[in-house]
Amino acid sequence: MSTIILVRHAHAEPRGSKDEFARNLDEEGRRQTQELRSKLRGRGLSPHLGLFSPAKRTKQTLDLVVGDDIPKIEVPSLIYIGGGNFSIAEQIIGKVGEEAPFSQWLSQPGGYVFRQYAQMVNHAIVQATNAVPLTEHILAATILIVGHSLTMNAVALGVLGKEHPLILGPCPGYGRGFVITGKEVTAI
């Protein structure tokens, strides 16, 4: 059975300090990656594959958590919600708030964009994992996915394939996320 670890990138330089894709982790973010690395080891989780968005801070988070020992693939869809429907998602998030439970985002008019995004990302994850020859059977692999605040719950919905109380709650904080094994979801 595969395990999917979904993590929001660690804390980064402030928005507006440079291009959104070029923002680096700050000192707090580097500390958070070490904490996450310890938590994963403490749970016996050792990723076989890492997926990250095009934003520099997601790759830095992944590198600091797992080092250079596993294959890593950039997945562009991990950064955008619903492709061309991003403005709809922004309007919903602006209306109910970024800290609101994900279930409120889904229930708003236009909330379907989060479900569309979940399906799109799930498809991208399958394509990415199929592109990498793993030494272990993919069903036994552990995959670490590093993404963004506004997308992690939708990614979890896509991976899980159904709603779950934990992923319907607020977005995880920096360097936090979900571990999905089969139909079981836990916070990390």
Coordinates of N, CA and C in Angstrom, one line a residue:
M1 N 0.8 -1.2 0.0 CA 0.0 0.0 0.0 C 0.9 1.2 0.0
S2 N 0.6 2.2 -0.9 CA 1.4 3.4 -0.9 C 1.0 4.4 0.2
T3 N 2.0 5.3 0.5 CA 1.7 6.3 1.5 C 2.0 7.6 0.8
I4 N 1.1 8.6 0.9 CA 1.3 9.9 0.3 C 1.5 10.9 1.4
I5 N 2.5 11.6 1.4 CA 2.8 12.7 2.4 C 2.6 14.0 1.7
L6 N 1.6 14.8 2.1 CA 1.3 16.1 1.5 C 1.8 17.2 2.5
V7 N 2.7 18.1 2.1 CA 3.2 19.1 3.0 C 3.2 20.4 2.3
R8 N 2.8 21.4 3.1 CA 2.9 22.8 2.7 C 4.3 23.2 2.8
H9 N 4.9 23.9 1.9 CA 6.3 24.3 2.0 C 6.5 25.0 3.3
A10 N 7.8 25.0 3.7 CA 8.2 25.7 4.9 C 8.1 27.2 4.7
H11 N 8.2 28.0 5.8 CA 8.1 29.4 5.8 C 9.2 30.0 4.9
A12 N 8.8 31.0 4.1 CA 9.6 31.6 3.1 C 9.7 33.2 3.3
E13 N 10.5 33.8 2.5 CA 10.7 35.2 2.4 C 9.3 35.8 2.2
P14 N 9.0 37.1 2.6 CA 7.7 37.7 2.5 C 7.3 37.8 1.0
R15 N 6.0 37.8 0.8 CA 5.4 38.0 -0.5 C 5.8 39.5 -0.9
G16 N 6.1 39.6 -2.2 CA 6.5 40.9 -2.7 C 8.0 41.2 -2.5
S17 N 8.7 40.4 -1.8 CA 10.2 40.6 -1.7 C 10.9 40.3 -2.9
K18 N 10.4 39.4 -3.8 CA 10.9 39.1 -5.1 C 9.8 38.3 -5.8
D19 N 10.1 37.9 -7.0 CA 9.2 37.1 -7.9 C 8.6 36.0 -7.0
E20 N 7.3 35.7 -7.2 CA 6.7 34.7 -6.4 C 7.3 33.3 -6.5
F21 N 7.8 33.0 -7.7 CA 8.5 31.7 -7.9 C 9.9 31.6 -7.4
A22 N 10.5 32.8 -7.1 CA 11.9 32.9 -6.7 C 12.1 33.0 -5.2
R23 N 11.0 33.1 -4.4 CA 11.1 33.3 -3.0 C 11.8 32.1 -2.3
N24 N 12.8 32.4 -1.5 CA 13.6 31.3 -0.7 C 13.0 31.1 0.6
L25 N 13.3 29.9 1.2 CA 13.0 29.7 2.6 C 13.8 30.7 3.5
D26 N 13.2 31.1 4.6 CA 13.9 31.9 5.5 C 14.4 31.0 6.6
E27 N 15.0 31.7 7.7 CA 15.6 30.9 8.8 C 14.5 30.0 9.5
E28 N 13.4 30.6 9.7 CA 12.3 29.8 10.3 C 11.9 28.6 9.4
G29 N 11.9 28.8 8.1 CA 11.6 27.7 7.2 C 12.6 26.6 7.3
R30 N 13.8 27.0 7.3 CA 14.9 25.9 7.4 C 14.7 25.2 8.8
R31 N 14.4 25.8 9.8 CA 14.1 25.2 11.1 C 12.9 24.2 11.0
Q32 N 11.9 24.7 10.3 CA 10.7 23.8 10.1 C 11.0 22.6 9.3
T33 N 11.9 22.7 8.3 CA 12.2 21.5 7.5 C 12.9 20.4 8.4
Q34 N 13.8 20.9 9.3 CA 14.5 19.9 10.2 C 13.5 19.3 11.2
E35 N 12.5 20.0 11.6 CA 11.4 19.5 12.5 C 10.6 18.5 11.7
L36 N 10.3 18.8 10.5 CA 9.5 17.9 9.6 C 10.3 16.6 9.4
R37 N 11.6 16.8 9.1 CA 12.4 15.6 8.8 C 12.4 14.7 10.0
S38 N 12.5 15.2 11.2 CA 12.5 14.4 12.5 C 11.2 13.7 12.6
K39 N 10.1 14.5 12.4 CA 8.7 13.8 12.5 C 8.6 12.7 11.6
L40 N 9.0 12.8 10.3 CA 8.9 11.7 9.3 C 9.7 10.5 9.8
R41 N 10.9 10.8 10.2 CA 11.8 9.7 10.7 C 11.1 9.0 11.9
G42 N 10.6 9.8 12.8 CA 9.9 9.3 14.0 C 8.8 8.4 13.7
R43 N 8.1 8.6 12.6 CA 7.0 7.8 12.2 C 7.4 6.7 11.3
G44 N 8.7 6.6 11.0 CA 9.2 5.5 10.1 C 8.8 5.8 8.6
L45 N 8.6 7.0 8.3 CA 8.3 7.4 6.9 C 9.6 7.8 6.2
S46 N 9.9 7.1 5.1 CA 11.1 7.4 4.3 C 10.7 7.5 2.8
P47 N 10.5 8.7 2.3 CA 10.0 8.9 1.0 C 10.9 8.2 -0.1
H48 N 10.3 7.7 -1.1 CA 11.0 7.1 -2.3 C 11.0 8.0 -3.5
L49 N 10.1 9.0 -3.5 CA 9.9 9.9 -4.6 C 9.4 11.3 -4.0
G50 N 9.9 12.4 -4.6 CA 9.5 13.7 -4.1 C 8.9 14.5 -5.3
L51 N 7.8 15.1 -5.1 CA 7.1 16.0 -6.1 C 7.0 17.4 -5.5
F52 N 7.2 18.4 -6.4 CA 7.2 19.8 -5.9 C 6.7 20.7 -7.0
S53 N 6.3 21.9 -6.6 CA 5.8 22.9 -7.6 C 6.9 23.6 -8.2
P54 N 6.7 24.5 -9.1 CA 7.8 25.3 -9.7 C 8.4 26.3 -8.8
A55 N 7.7 26.6 -7.7 CA 8.2 27.6 -6.8 C 9.5 27.1 -6.1
K56 N 10.5 27.9 -6.0 CA 11.8 27.6 -5.4 C 11.7 27.1 -4.0
R57 N 10.8 27.7 -3.2 CA 10.6 27.3 -1.8 C 10.1 25.9 -1.6
T58 N 9.3 25.3 -2.6 CA 8.9 24.0 -2.4 C 10.0 23.0 -2.7
K59 N 10.9 23.3 -3.6 CA 12.1 22.4 -3.9 C 13.0 22.5 -2.7
Q60 N 13.2 23.7 -2.2 CA 14.1 23.8 -1.0 C 13.6 23.0 0.2
T61 N 12.3 23.1 0.4 CA 11.7 22.3 1.5 C 11.9 20.8 1.3
L62 N 11.7 20.4 0.1 CA 11.9 19.0 -0.3 C 13.3 18.6 -0.1
D63 N 14.3 19.4 -0.6 CA 15.7 19.0 -0.5 C 16.1 19.0 0.9
L64 N 15.7 19.9 1.8 CA 16.1 19.9 3.2 C 15.5 18.8 4.0
V65 N 14.4 18.3 3.6 CA 13.7 17.2 4.3 C 14.3 15.8 3.9
V66 N 14.5 15.6 2.6 CA 14.9 14.3 2.2 C 16.4 14.2 1.6
G67 N 17.0 15.3 1.4 CA 18.4 15.3 0.9 C 18.4 14.9 -0.6
D68 N 19.4 14.3 -1.1 CA 19.6 14.0 -2.5 C 19.4 12.5 -2.8
D69 N 18.8 11.7 -1.9 CA 18.8 10.3 -2.0 C 17.6 9.8 -2.9
I70 N 16.6 10.6 -3.2 CA 15.5 10.1 -3.9 C 15.3 10.9 -5.2
P71 N 14.6 10.4 -6.2 CA 14.2 11.1 -7.4 C 13.2 12.2 -7.0
K72 N 13.3 13.4 -7.7 CA 12.4 14.5 -7.5 C 11.9 15.0 -8.8
I73 N 10.6 15.3 -8.9 CA 10.0 15.7 -10.1 C 9.2 17.0 -9.8
E74 N 9.4 18.0 -10.7 CA 8.6 19.2 -10.6 C 7.2 19.0 -11.3
V75 N 6.1 19.3 -10.6 CA 4.8 19.1 -11.1 C 4.1 20.5 -11.1
P76 N 4.1 21.1 -12.3 CA 3.6 22.5 -12.4 C 2.2 22.7 -11.9
S77 N 1.3 21.7 -12.0 CA -0.1 21.9 -11.5 C -0.2 22.0 -10.0
L78 N 0.9 21.7 -9.3 CA 0.8 21.8 -7.8 C 0.7 23.3 -7.3
I79 N 0.9 24.2 -8.2 CA 0.9 25.6 -7.8 C -0.4 26.3 -8.1
Y80 N -1.1 25.9 -9.2 CA -2.3 26.6 -9.6 C -3.5 25.9 -9.3
I81 N -4.5 26.6 -8.8 CA -5.8 26.0 -8.5 C -6.7 26.1 -9.8
G82 N -7.1 24.9 -10.4 CA -8.0 24.9 -11.4 C -7.6 25.6 -12.7
G83 N -6.3 25.7 -12.9 CA -5.8 26.3 -14.2 C -6.4 27.7 -14.4
G84 N -7.2 27.8 -15.5 CA -7.8 29.1 -15.8 C -8.9 29.6 -14.9
N85 N -9.3 28.7 -13.9 CA -10.3 29.1 -12.9 C -9.7 29.7 -11.6
F86 N -8.4 30.1 -11.7 CA -7.7 30.6 -10.5 C -8.4 31.8 -10.0
S87 N -8.9 32.7 -10.8 CA -9.6 33.9 -10.3 C -10.9 33.5 -9.5
I88 N -11.6 32.4 -9.9 CA -12.7 32.0 -9.2 C -12.3 31.5 -7.8
A89 N -11.2 30.7 -7.8 CA -10.7 30.3 -6.5 C -10.3 31.4 -5.6
E90 N -9.6 32.4 -6.2 CA -9.2 33.6 -5.4 C -10.4 34.3 -4.8
Q91 N -11.4 34.5 -5.6 CA -12.7 35.1 -5.1 C -13.3 34.4 -3.9
I92 N -13.3 33.1 -4.0 CA -13.9 32.3 -3.0 C -13.1 32.4 -1.7
I93 N -11.8 32.3 -1.9 CA -10.9 32.4 -0.7 C -10.9 33.8 -0.1
G94 N -11.0 34.8 -1.0 CA -11.2 36.2 -0.5 C -12.4 36.4 0.3
K95 N -13.5 35.7 -0.1 CA -14.8 35.8 0.5 C -14.8 35.1 1.9
V96 N -14.4 33.9 2.0 CA -14.5 33.1 3.2 C -13.2 33.1 4.1
G97 N -12.1 33.5 3.5 CA -10.9 33.6 4.2 C -10.0 32.4 4.0
E98 N -8.7 32.7 4.0 CA -7.7 31.6 3.8 C -7.7 30.7 5.0
E99 N -8.0 31.1 6.1 CA -8.0 30.3 7.3 C -9.3 29.5 7.5
A100 N -10.3 29.7 6.7 CA -11.6 29.0 6.8 C -11.4 27.5 6.4
P101 N -12.2 26.7 7.0 CA -12.1 25.3 6.7 C -12.3 25.1 5.2
F102 N -11.6 24.1 4.6 CA -11.7 23.8 3.2 C -13.2 23.5 2.8
S103 N -13.9 22.9 3.7 CA -15.4 22.6 3.4 C -16.1 23.8 3.0
Q104 N -15.8 25.0 3.6 CA -16.4 26.2 3.2 C -16.0 26.7 1.8
W105 N -14.8 26.4 1.5 CA -14.4 26.7 0.1 C -15.2 25.9 -0.9
L106 N -15.3 24.6 -0.6 CA -16.0 23.7 -1.5 C -17.5 24.1 -1.6
S107 N -18.1 24.6 -0.6 CA -19.6 24.8 -0.6 C -20.0 26.1 -1.2
Q108 N -19.0 27.0 -1.5 CA -19.3 28.3 -2.2 C -19.7 28.1 -3.6
P109 N -20.5 29.0 -4.2 CA -20.7 29.0 -5.6 C -19.4 29.1 -6.3
G110 N -19.1 28.2 -7.2 CA -17.8 28.1 -7.9 C -16.9 27.2 -7.2
G111 N -17.3 26.6 -6.1 CA -16.4 25.7 -5.3 C -16.0 24.5 -6.1
Y112 N -16.7 24.2 -7.2 CA -16.3 23.1 -8.0 C -14.9 23.2 -8.5
V113 N -14.3 24.4 -8.6 CA -12.9 24.5 -9.2 C -11.9 23.8 -8.3
F114 N -12.2 23.7 -7.0 CA -11.3 22.9 -6.1 C -11.4 21.4 -6.4
R115 N -12.6 20.9 -6.7 CA -12.7 19.5 -7.1 C -12.0 19.3 -8.4
Q116 N -12.2 20.2 -9.4 CA -11.5 20.1 -10.7 C -10.0 20.0 -10.5
Y117 N -9.5 20.9 -9.6 CA -8.1 21.0 -9.4 C -7.6 19.7 -8.8
A118 N -8.4 19.2 -7.8 CA -8.0 17.9 -7.2 C -7.9 16.8 -8.2
Q119 N -8.8 16.7 -9.2 CA -8.7 15.7 -10.2 C -7.5 15.9 -11.1
M120 N -7.2 17.2 -11.4 CA -6.1 17.5 -12.3 C -4.8 17.1 -11.6
V121 N -4.6 17.5 -10.4 CA -3.4 17.2 -9.7 C -3.2 15.7 -9.5
N122 N -4.3 15.0 -9.1 CA -4.2 13.5 -9.0 C -3.7 12.9 -10.3
H123 N -4.2 13.4 -11.4 CA -3.7 12.9 -12.7 C -2.3 13.2 -12.9
A124 N -1.8 14.4 -12.6 CA -0.4 14.8 -12.7 C 0.5 13.9 -11.8
I125 N 0.0 13.6 -10.6 CA 0.8 12.8 -9.7 C 1.0 11.4 -10.3
V126 N -0.1 10.8 -10.8 CA 0.0 9.5 -11.4 C 1.0 9.5 -12.6
Q127 N 0.9 10.5 -13.4 CA 1.8 10.6 -14.6 C 3.3 10.7 -14.1
A128 N 3.5 11.6 -13.1 CA 4.9 11.8 -12.5 C 5.4 10.5 -11.9
T129 N 4.6 9.8 -11.2 CA 5.1 8.5 -10.5 C 5.3 7.4 -11.6
N130 N 4.5 7.4 -12.6 CA 4.7 6.4 -13.7 C 6.0 6.7 -14.5
A131 N 6.5 8.0 -14.5 CA 7.7 8.4 -15.3 C 9.0 8.0 -14.6
V132 N 8.9 7.6 -13.3 CA 10.1 7.3 -12.6 C 10.2 5.8 -12.3
P133 N 11.3 5.1 -12.7 CA 11.4 3.7 -12.4 C 11.8 3.6 -10.9
L134 N 11.0 3.1 -10.1 CA 11.2 2.9 -8.7 C 11.8 1.5 -8.5
T135 N 12.7 1.4 -7.5 CA 13.2 0.0 -7.2 C 12.2 -0.8 -6.5
E136 N 11.3 -0.2 -5.8 CA 10.3 -0.9 -5.1 C 9.0 -0.7 -5.9
H137 N 8.1 -1.7 -5.8 CA 6.8 -1.6 -6.4 C 6.1 -0.3 -6.0
I138 N 5.5 0.4 -6.9 CA 4.8 1.7 -6.6 C 3.7 1.6 -5.5
L139 N 3.1 0.4 -5.4 CA 2.1 0.3 -4.4 C 2.7 0.3 -3.0
A140 N 4.0 0.1 -2.9 CA 4.6 0.1 -1.5 C 5.4 1.3 -1.3
A141 N 5.4 2.3 -2.3 CA 6.2 3.5 -2.2 C 5.6 4.5 -1.3
T142 N 6.5 5.4 -0.8 CA 6.1 6.6 -0.1 C 6.5 7.8 -0.9
I143 N 5.5 8.6 -1.2 CA 5.7 9.8 -2.0 C 5.5 11.0 -1.2
L144 N 6.5 11.9 -1.2 CA 6.4 13.2 -0.5 C 6.1 14.3 -1.5
I145 N 5.0 15.0 -1.3 CA 4.5 16.1 -2.2 C 4.6 17.4 -1.5
V146 N 5.3 18.4 -2.0 CA 5.4 19.7 -1.3 C 4.7 20.7 -2.2
G147 N 3.7 21.3 -1.6 CA 2.9 22.3 -2.4 C 2.7 23.6 -1.6
H148 N 1.5 24.2 -1.8 CA 1.2 25.5 -1.2 C -0.1 25.5 -0.4
S149 N -0.2 26.6 0.4 CA -1.3 26.7 1.3 C -2.7 26.5 0.7
L150 N -2.9 27.2 -0.4 CA -4.2 27.2 -1.0 C -4.5 25.9 -1.8
T151 N -3.6 25.0 -1.9 CA -3.8 23.8 -2.7 C -3.7 22.5 -1.9
M152 N -3.2 22.5 -0.7 CA -2.9 21.2 -0.1 C -4.2 20.4 0.2
N153 N -5.2 21.1 0.7 CA -6.5 20.3 1.0 C -7.1 19.8 -0.3
A154 N -7.0 20.5 -1.4 CA -7.5 20.0 -2.7 C -6.7 18.8 -3.2
V155 N -5.4 18.9 -3.0 CA -4.5 17.8 -3.4 C -4.9 16.6 -2.6
A156 N -5.1 16.7 -1.3 CA -5.5 15.6 -0.4 C -6.8 15.0 -0.9
L157 N -7.8 15.9 -1.2 CA -9.0 15.4 -1.7 C -8.9 14.6 -3.0
G158 N -8.0 15.0 -3.9 CA -7.7 14.3 -5.1 C -7.1 13.0 -4.9
V159 N -6.1 12.9 -4.0 CA -5.4 11.7 -3.7 C -6.3 10.7 -3.0
L160 N -7.0 11.2 -2.0 CA -7.9 10.3 -1.2 C -9.1 9.9 -2.0
G161 N -9.6 10.7 -2.9 CA -10.8 10.4 -3.8 C -12.1 10.5 -3.1
K162 N -12.1 11.1 -1.9 CA -13.3 11.3 -1.1 C -13.1 12.3 -0.1
E163 N -14.2 12.9 0.5 CA -14.0 13.9 1.6 C -13.7 13.2 2.9
H164 N -12.9 13.8 3.7 CA -12.5 13.3 5.0 C -12.5 14.5 5.9
P165 N -12.9 14.3 7.2 CA -13.0 15.5 8.1 C -11.7 16.2 8.3
L166 N -10.6 15.6 8.3 CA -9.3 16.2 8.5 C -9.0 17.2 7.3
I167 N -9.2 16.7 6.1 CA -8.9 17.5 4.9 C -10.0 18.6 4.6
L168 N -11.1 18.5 5.3 CA -12.1 19.5 5.1 C -11.9 20.7 6.1
G169 N -10.9 20.5 7.0 CA -10.6 21.6 7.9 C -9.7 22.7 7.3
P170 N -9.2 23.5 8.2 CA -8.3 24.6 7.7 C -7.0 24.0 7.0
C171 N -6.4 24.8 6.2 CA -5.2 24.5 5.5 C -4.1 24.3 6.5
P172 N -3.2 23.3 6.3 CA -2.1 23.1 7.2 C -1.1 24.3 7.3
G173 N -0.5 24.5 8.4 CA 0.5 25.6 8.5 C 1.8 25.3 7.8
Y174 N 2.7 26.2 7.8 CA 4.0 26.0 7.1 C 4.7 24.7 7.6
G175 N 5.2 23.9 6.7 CA 5.9 22.7 7.1 C 5.1 21.6 7.7
R176 N 3.8 21.7 7.5 CA 2.8 20.8 8.0 C 2.0 20.2 6.9
G177 N 1.2 19.1 7.2 CA 0.4 18.6 6.1 C -0.4 17.3 6.6
F178 N -0.5 16.4 5.6 CA -1.3 15.2 5.8 C -0.4 14.0 5.4
V179 N -0.7 12.8 6.1 CA -0.2 11.6 5.6 C -1.4 10.7 5.3
I180 N -1.4 10.2 4.0 CA -2.5 9.4 3.6 C -2.0 8.0 3.2
T181 N -2.5 7.0 4.0 CA -2.2 5.6 3.7 C -3.5 4.9 3.5
G182 N -3.7 4.4 2.3 CA -5.0 3.8 2.0 C -6.1 4.9 2.1
K183 N -7.0 4.6 3.0 CA -8.1 5.6 3.3 C -7.9 6.3 4.6
E184 N -6.8 6.0 5.2 CA -6.5 6.7 6.5 C -5.7 8.0 6.3
V185 N -6.2 9.0 7.0 CA -5.5 10.3 6.9 C -5.1 10.8 8.3
T186 N -3.9 11.2 8.5 CA -3.4 11.7 9.8 C -2.7 13.1 9.5
A187 N -2.6 13.9 10.5 CA -1.9 15.2 10.3 C -0.4 15.0 10.7
I188 N 0.4 15.8 10.1 CA 1.8 15.8 10.4 C 2.3 17.2 10.6

